[in-house]
Short mmCIF file of C-alpha atoms in Angstrom, two decimals:
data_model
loop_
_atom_site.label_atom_id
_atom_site.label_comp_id
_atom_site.label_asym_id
_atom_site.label_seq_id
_atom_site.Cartn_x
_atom_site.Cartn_y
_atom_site.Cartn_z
CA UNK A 1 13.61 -75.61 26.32
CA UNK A 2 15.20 -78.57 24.73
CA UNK A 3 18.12 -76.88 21.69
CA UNK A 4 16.01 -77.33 18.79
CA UNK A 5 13.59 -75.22 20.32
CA UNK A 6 15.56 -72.60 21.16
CA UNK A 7 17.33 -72.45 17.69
CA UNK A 8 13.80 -71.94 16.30
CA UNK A 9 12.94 -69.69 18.74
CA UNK A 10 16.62 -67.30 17.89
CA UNK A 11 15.71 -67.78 14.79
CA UNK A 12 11.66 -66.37 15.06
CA UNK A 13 13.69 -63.82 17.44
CA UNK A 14 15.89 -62.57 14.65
CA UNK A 15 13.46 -62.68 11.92
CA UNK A 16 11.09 -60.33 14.30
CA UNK A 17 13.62 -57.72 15.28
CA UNK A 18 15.07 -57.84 11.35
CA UNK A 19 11.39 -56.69 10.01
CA UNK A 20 11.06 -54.50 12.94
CA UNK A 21 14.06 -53.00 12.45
CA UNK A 22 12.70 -52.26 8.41
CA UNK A 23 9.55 -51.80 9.24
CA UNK A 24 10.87 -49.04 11.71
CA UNK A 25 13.50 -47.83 8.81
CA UNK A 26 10.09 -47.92 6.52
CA UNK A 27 8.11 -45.41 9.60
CA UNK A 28 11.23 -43.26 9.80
CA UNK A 29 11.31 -42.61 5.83
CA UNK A 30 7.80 -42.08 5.70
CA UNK A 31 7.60 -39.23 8.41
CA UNK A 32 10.97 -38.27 7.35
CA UNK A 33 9.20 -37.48 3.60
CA UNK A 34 6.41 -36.41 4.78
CA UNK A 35 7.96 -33.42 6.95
CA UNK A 36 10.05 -32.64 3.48
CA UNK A 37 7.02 -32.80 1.56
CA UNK A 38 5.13 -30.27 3.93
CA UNK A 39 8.84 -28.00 4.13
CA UNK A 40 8.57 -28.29 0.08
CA UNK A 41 5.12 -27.36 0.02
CA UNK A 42 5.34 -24.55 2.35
CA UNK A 43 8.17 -23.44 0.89
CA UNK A 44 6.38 -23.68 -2.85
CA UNK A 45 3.55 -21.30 -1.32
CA UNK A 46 6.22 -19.15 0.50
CA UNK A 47 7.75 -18.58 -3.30
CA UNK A 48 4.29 -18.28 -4.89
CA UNK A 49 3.17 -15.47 -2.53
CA UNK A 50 6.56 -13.74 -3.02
CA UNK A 51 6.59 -13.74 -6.46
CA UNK A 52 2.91 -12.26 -6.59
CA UNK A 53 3.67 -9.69 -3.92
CA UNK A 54 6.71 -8.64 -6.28
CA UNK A 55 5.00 -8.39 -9.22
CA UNK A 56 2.26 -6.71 -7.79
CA UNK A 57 4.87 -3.97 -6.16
CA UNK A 58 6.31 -3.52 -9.45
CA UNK A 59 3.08 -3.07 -11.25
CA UNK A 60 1.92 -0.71 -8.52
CA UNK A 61 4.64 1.07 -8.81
CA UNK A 62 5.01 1.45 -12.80
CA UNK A 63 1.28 3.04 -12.22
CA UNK A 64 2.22 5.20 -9.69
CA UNK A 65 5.48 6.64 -10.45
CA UNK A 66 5.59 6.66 -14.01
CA UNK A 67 1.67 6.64 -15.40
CA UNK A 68 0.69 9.18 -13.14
CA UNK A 69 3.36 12.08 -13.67
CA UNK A 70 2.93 11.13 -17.61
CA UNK A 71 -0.99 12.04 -17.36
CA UNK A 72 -0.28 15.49 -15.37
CA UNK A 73 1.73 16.14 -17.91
CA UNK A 74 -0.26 15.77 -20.39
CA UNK A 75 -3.27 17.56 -18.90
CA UNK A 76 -0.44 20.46 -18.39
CA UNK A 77 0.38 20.52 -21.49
CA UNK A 78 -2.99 20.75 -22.94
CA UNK A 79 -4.24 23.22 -20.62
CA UNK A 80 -1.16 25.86 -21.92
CA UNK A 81 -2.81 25.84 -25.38
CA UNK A 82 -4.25 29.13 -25.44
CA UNK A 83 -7.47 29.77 -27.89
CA UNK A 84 -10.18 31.76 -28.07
CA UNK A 85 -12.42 29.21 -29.56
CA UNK A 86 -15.52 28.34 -27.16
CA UNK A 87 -15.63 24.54 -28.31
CA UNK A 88 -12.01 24.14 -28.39
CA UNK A 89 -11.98 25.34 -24.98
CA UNK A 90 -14.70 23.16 -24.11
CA UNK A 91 -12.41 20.39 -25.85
CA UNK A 92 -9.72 21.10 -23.46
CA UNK A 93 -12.21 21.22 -20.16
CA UNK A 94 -13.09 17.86 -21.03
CA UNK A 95 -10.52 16.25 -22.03
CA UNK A 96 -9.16 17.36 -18.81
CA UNK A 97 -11.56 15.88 -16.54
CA UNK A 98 -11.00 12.40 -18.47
CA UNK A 99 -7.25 12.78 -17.38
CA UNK A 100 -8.14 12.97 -13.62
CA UNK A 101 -10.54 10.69 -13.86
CA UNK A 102 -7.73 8.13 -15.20
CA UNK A 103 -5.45 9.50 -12.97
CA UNK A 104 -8.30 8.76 -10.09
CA UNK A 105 -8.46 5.55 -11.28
CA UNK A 106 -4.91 4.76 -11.61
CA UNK A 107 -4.82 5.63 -7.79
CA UNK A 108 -7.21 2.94 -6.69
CA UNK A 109 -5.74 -0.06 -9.02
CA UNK A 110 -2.08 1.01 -7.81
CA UNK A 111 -3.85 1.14 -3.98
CA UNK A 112 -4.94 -2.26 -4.39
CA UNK A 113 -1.87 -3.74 -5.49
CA UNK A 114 0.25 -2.65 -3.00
CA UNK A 115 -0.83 0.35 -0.50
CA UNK A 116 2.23 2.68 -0.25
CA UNK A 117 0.63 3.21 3.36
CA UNK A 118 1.58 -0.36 4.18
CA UNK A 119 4.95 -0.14 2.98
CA UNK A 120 5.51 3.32 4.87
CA UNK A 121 3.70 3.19 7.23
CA UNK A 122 2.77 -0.25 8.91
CA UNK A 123 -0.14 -3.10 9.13
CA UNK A 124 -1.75 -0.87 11.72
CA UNK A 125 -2.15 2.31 9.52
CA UNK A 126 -2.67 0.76 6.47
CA UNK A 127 -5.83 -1.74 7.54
CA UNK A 128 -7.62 1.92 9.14
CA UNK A 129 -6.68 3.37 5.66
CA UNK A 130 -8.07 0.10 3.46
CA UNK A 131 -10.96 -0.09 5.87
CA UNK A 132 -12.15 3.81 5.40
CA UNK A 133 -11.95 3.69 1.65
CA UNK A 134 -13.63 0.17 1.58
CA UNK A 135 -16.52 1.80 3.56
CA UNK A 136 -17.10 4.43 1.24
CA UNK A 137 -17.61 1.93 -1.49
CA UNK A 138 -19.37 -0.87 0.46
CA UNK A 139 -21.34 0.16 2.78
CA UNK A 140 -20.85 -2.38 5.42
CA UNK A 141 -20.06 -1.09 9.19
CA UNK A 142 -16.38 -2.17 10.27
CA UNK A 143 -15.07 -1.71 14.08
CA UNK A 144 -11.32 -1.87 13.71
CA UNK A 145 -9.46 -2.76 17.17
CA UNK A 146 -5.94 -2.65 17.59
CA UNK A 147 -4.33 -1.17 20.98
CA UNK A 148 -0.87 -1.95 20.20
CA UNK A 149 1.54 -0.82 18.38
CA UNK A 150 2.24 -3.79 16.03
CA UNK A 151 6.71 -3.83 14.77
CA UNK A 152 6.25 -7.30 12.51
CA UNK A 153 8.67 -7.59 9.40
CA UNK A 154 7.28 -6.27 5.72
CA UNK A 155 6.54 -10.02 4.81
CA UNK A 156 3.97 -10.54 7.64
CA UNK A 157 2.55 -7.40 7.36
CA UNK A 158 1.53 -8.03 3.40
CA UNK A 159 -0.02 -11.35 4.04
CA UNK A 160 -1.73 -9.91 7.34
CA UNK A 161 -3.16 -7.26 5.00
CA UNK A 162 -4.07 -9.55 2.54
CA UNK A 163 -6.32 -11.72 4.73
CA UNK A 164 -8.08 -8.71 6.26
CA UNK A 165 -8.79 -7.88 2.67
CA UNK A 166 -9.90 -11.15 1.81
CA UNK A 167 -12.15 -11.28 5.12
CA UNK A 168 -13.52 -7.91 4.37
CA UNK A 169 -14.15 -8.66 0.24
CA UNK A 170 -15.58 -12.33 1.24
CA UNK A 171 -18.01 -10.73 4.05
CA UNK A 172 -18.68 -7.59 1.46
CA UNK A 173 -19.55 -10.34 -1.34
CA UNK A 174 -21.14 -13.48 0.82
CA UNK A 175 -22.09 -12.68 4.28
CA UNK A 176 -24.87 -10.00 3.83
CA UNK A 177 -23.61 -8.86 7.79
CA UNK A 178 -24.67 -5.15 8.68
CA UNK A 179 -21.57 -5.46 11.15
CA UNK A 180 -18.16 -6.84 10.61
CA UNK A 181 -15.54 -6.45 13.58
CA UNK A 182 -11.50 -6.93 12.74
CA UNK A 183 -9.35 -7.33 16.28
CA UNK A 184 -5.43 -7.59 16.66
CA UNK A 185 -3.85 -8.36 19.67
CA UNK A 186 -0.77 -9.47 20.69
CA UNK A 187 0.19 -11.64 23.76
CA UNK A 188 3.10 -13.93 24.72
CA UNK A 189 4.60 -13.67 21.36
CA UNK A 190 1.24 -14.79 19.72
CA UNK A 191 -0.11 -12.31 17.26
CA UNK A 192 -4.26 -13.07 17.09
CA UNK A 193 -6.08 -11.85 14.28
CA UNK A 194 -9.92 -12.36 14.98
CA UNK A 195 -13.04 -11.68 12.91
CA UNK A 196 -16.23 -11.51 13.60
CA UNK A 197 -19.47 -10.86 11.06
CA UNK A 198 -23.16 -11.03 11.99
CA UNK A 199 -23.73 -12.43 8.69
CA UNK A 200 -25.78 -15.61 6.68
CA UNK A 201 -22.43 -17.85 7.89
CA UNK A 202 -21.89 -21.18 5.86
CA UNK A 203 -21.29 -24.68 6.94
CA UNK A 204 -17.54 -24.79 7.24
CA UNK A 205 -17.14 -28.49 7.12
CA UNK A 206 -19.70 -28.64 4.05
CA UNK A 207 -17.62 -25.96 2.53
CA UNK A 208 -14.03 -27.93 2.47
CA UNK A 209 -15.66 -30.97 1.95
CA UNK A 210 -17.38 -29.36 -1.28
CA UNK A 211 -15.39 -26.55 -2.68
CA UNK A 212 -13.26 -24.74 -0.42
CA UNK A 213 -13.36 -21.57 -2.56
CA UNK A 214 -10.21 -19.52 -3.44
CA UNK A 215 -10.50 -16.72 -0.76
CA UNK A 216 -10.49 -19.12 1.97
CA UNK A 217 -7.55 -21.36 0.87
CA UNK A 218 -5.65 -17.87 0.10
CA UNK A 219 -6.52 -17.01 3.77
CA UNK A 220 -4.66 -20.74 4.98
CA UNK A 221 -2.09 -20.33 2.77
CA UNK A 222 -0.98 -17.30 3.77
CA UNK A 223 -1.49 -18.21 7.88
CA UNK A 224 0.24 -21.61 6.97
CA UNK A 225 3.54 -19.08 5.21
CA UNK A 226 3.47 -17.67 8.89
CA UNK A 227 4.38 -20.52 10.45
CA UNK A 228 0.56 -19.79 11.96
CA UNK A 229 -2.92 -21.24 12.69
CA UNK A 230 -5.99 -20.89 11.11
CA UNK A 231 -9.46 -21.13 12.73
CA UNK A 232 -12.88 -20.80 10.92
CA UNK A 233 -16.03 -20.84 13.33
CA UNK A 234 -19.42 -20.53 11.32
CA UNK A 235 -23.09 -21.99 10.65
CA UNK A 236 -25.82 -21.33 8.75
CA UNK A 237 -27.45 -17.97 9.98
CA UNK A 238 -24.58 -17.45 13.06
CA UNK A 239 -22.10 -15.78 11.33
CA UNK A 240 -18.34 -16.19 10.02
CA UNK A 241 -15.48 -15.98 12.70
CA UNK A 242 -11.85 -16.54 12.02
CA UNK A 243 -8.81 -16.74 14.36
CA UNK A 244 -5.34 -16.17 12.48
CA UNK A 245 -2.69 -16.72 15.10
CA UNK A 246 1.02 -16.30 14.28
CA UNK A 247 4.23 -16.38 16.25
CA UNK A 248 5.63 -13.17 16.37
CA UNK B 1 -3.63 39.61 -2.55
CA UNK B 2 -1.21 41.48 -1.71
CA UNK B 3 1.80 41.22 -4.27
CA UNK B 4 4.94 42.72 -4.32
CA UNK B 5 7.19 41.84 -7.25
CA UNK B 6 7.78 38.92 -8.77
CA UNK B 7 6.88 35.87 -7.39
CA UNK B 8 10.99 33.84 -7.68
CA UNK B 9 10.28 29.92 -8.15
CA UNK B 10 12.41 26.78 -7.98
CA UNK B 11 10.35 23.72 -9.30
CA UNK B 12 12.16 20.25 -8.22
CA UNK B 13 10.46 16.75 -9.73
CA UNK B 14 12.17 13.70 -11.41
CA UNK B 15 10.10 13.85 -14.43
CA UNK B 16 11.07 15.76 -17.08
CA UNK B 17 7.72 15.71 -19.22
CA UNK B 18 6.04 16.98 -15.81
CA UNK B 19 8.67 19.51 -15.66
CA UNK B 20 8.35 20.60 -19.09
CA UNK B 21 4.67 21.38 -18.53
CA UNK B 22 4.76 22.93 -15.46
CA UNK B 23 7.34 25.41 -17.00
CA UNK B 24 5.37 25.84 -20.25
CA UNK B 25 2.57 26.94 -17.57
CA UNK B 26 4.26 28.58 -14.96
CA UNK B 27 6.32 30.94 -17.83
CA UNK B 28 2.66 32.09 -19.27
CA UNK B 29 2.00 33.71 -15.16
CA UNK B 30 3.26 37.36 -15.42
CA UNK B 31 3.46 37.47 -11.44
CA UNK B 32 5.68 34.11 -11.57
CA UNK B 33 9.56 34.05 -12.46
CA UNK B 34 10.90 30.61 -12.46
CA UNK B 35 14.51 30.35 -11.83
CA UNK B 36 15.10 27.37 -12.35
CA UNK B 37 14.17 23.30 -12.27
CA UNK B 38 15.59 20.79 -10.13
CA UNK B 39 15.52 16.21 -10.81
CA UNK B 40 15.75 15.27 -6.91
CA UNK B 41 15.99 16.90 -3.50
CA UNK B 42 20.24 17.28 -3.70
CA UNK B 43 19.83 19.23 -6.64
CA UNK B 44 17.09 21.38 -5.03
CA UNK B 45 19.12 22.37 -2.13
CA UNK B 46 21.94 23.51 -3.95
CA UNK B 47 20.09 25.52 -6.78
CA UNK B 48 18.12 27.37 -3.36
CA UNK B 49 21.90 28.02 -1.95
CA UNK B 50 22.44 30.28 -5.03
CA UNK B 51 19.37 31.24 -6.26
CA UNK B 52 17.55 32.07 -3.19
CA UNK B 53 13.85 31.77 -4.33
CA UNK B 54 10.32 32.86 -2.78
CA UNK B 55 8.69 29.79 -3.17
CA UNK B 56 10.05 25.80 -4.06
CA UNK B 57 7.10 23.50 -5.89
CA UNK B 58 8.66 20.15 -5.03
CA UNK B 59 7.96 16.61 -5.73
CA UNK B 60 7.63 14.04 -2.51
CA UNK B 61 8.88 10.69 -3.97
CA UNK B 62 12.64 11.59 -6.05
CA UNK B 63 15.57 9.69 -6.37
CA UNK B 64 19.07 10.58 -4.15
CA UNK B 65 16.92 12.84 -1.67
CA UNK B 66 13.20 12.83 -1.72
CA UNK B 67 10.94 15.68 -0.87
CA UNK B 68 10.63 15.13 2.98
CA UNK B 69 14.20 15.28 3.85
CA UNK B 70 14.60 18.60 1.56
CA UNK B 71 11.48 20.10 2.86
CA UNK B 72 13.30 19.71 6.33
CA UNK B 73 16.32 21.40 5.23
CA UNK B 74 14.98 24.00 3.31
CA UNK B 75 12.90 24.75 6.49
CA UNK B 76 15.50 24.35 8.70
CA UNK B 77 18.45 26.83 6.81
CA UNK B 78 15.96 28.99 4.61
CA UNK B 79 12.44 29.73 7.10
CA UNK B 80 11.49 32.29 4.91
CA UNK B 81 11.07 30.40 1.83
CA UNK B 82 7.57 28.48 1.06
CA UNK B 83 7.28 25.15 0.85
CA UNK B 84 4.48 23.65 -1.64
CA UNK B 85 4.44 19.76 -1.83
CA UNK B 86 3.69 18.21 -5.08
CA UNK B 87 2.18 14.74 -4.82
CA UNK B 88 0.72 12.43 -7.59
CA UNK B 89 -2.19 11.28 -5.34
CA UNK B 90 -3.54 12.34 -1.93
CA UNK B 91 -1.82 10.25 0.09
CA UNK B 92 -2.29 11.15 3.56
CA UNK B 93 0.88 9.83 5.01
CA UNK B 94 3.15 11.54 2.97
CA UNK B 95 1.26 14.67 2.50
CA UNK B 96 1.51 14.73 6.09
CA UNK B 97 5.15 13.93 6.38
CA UNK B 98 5.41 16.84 4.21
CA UNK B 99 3.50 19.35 6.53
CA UNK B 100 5.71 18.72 9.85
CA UNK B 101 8.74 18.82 7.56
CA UNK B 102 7.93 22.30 6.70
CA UNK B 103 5.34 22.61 3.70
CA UNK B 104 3.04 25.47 4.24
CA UNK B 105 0.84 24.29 0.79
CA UNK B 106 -0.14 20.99 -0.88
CA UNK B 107 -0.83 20.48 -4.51
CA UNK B 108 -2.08 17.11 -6.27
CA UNK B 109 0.05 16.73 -9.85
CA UNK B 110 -3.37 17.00 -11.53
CA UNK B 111 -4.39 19.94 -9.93
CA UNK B 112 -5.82 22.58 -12.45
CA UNK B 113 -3.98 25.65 -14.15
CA UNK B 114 -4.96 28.45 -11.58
CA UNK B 115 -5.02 26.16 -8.59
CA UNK B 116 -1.23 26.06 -8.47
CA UNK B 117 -1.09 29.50 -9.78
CA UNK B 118 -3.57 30.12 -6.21
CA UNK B 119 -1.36 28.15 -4.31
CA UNK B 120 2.23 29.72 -5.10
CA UNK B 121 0.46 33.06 -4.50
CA UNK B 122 -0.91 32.04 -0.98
CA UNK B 123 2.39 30.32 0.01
CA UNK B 124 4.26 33.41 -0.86
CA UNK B 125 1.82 35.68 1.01
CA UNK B 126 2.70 33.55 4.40
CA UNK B 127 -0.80 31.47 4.08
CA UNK B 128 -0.91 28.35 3.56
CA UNK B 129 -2.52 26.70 0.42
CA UNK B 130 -4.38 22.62 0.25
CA UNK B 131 -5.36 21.35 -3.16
CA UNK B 132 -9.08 21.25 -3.36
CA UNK B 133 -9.29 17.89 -4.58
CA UNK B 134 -7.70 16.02 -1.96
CA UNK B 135 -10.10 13.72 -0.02
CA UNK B 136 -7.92 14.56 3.87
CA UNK B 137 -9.33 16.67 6.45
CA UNK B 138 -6.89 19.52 7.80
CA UNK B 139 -8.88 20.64 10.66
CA UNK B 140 -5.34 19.33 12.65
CA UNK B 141 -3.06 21.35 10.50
#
């Protein structure tokens, strides 16, 4: 290689290893935004999802502690008048039964807020609890399976809860499923939360692709807040099954 | 029933307007003479110290001590004193949290006039006394 070509050469040499070295400084930003991005967004959810939860506590428990003692006192009160008067009495009979029917009403919007079960009590309690009264007023057959004793922290629990509400409102609402069967398990520090319906199913990839639909973004959101993943197995006429699984 | 005397009451809730009306109520029951009316679970244990009631009506969720942890001492220090639990809605767990700490008798807030008249009167007989309205089994208790 006579010395002009090896000048040009150094030269194509330097010129190679300069854009590498900003095209490398170019890859490094981009991933390096793109991670903050993702942090930023998770993070946005993560305050999103707390704020609700709050508000919803709060509201919950405005109904509960101070709404309800107000009605029983009420209905108290107006039961102590004292007459002789058949439709006065009558008055106070009914007026009564419109108390506890508020007050039975109260009860379920402050219960679907925030279940004092779940705060008390635990995930584990709380879903039998949810899944009882949801039977009453739906209809639809749910197998509940949970052999272990589940110790998460409050935050998981909530969002937990919230997705097997969302699973059991969605298959309630969509799925037409005479069956629906809610599993936790954990092993090797994985927490799985599986679902299974016998329902009409959907085409999942038709469904993102299309309009993803509130309840099932709500159920990623809150899996992605977990530091989790989130499976969705379904077609037409086989059913919906999801897999939640979260570090634990 | 068997009654002998007056029936001696301590009432213990946070709200005063509930208070108020279950005094307004409870004062109308010739059979029922309530001493007096506590705001949280503290209070409740020291008006029982001097007062020395037949039966306590008491609230589960109060500020400073709630109605678990006084259900459990009033068990503990006064046996022969009955315990009726006085919950807003029938919440299972805490109705039940109630029962092992002591409560012989269960009453929703909403419960009508001669319910909680029935269930002071059963409490202080020794029996024990669960609203009718309340959706929990007690086959266990």
């Amino acid at each position: 290689m006579d010395p002009a070509e090896k000048e040009y050469f150094n030269a194509v040499l330097i010129v190679v290893i300069v854009v590498g070295i900003i095209l490398l400084y170019f890859v490094i930003t981009a991933i390096r935004y793109q991670r903050r991005s993702l942090r930023l967004h998770k993070e946005k959810i993560q305050a999103e999802i707390d704020t609700l939860e709050n508000e919803r506590k709060r509201i919950a428990s405005d109904l509960h502690d101070e709404l309800g003692p107000l009605l029983s006192a009420v209905k108290l009160q107006i039961n102590n008048l004292e007459t002789t008067e058949t439709n006065d009495m009558q008055l106070i009979e009914k007026s009564s039964r419109h108390i506890d029917v508020i007050i039975k009403k109260l009860r379920e919007i402050s219960n679907d807020l925030m279940p004092n079960t779940l705060l008390r009590k635990g995930l584990k309690k709380a879903i039998e609890e949810f899944i009882s009264n949801s039977q009453e007023d739906y209809k639809l057959p749910v197998k509940f399976i949970c052999e272990q004793e589940l110790q998460l922290d409050q935050n998981r629990e909530i969002n937990l809860y919230r997705i097997v509400q969302e699973v059991v409102h969605n298959t309630v609402k969509h799925a037409k499923a005479s069956m629906l069967i809610i599993k936790i398990s954990i092993q090797d520090n994985r927490l799985f939360l599986m679902t299974a319906d016998n329902g009409v199913g959907f085409d999942y990839f038709l469904k993102i692709r299309d309009n993803m639909g509130l309840g099932l973004r709500n159920l990623q959101s809150r899996t992605e807040v977990m530091g989790g993943e989130f499976t969705c197995i379904s077609e037409p006429g086989k059913g919906v099954a999801y897999t939640i699984e979260i570090p634990v | 029933m068997e009654m002998s005397g007056t029936i001696k009451v301590v009432i213990a809730d946070d709200h005063e307007i509930f208070r108020d009306g279950l005094r307004l109520m409870l004062q109308k029951q010739p059979e029922i003479n309530l001493l007096a009316e506590a705001e949280d679970g503290k209070e409740l244990i020291e008006l029982i110290k001097h007062l020395q009631p037949d039966v306590v009506i008491t609230d589960i969720k109060m500020p400073r001590m709630d109605g678990v942890a006084a259900a459990k001492h009033i068990a503990e220090h006064y046996p022969t004193i009955g315990i009726i639990a006085l919950s807003m809605f029938d919440e299972e767990d805490l109705i039940i949290d109630m029962l092992e700490a002591g409560a012989t008798g269960y009453l929703l807030k909403n419960a009508d006039k001669h319910e909680m008249v029935d269930a002071i009167k059963s409490v202080y007989n020794n029996d024990s006394y669960y609203c009718q309205h309340t959706s929990i089994s007690w086959h266990n208790w």
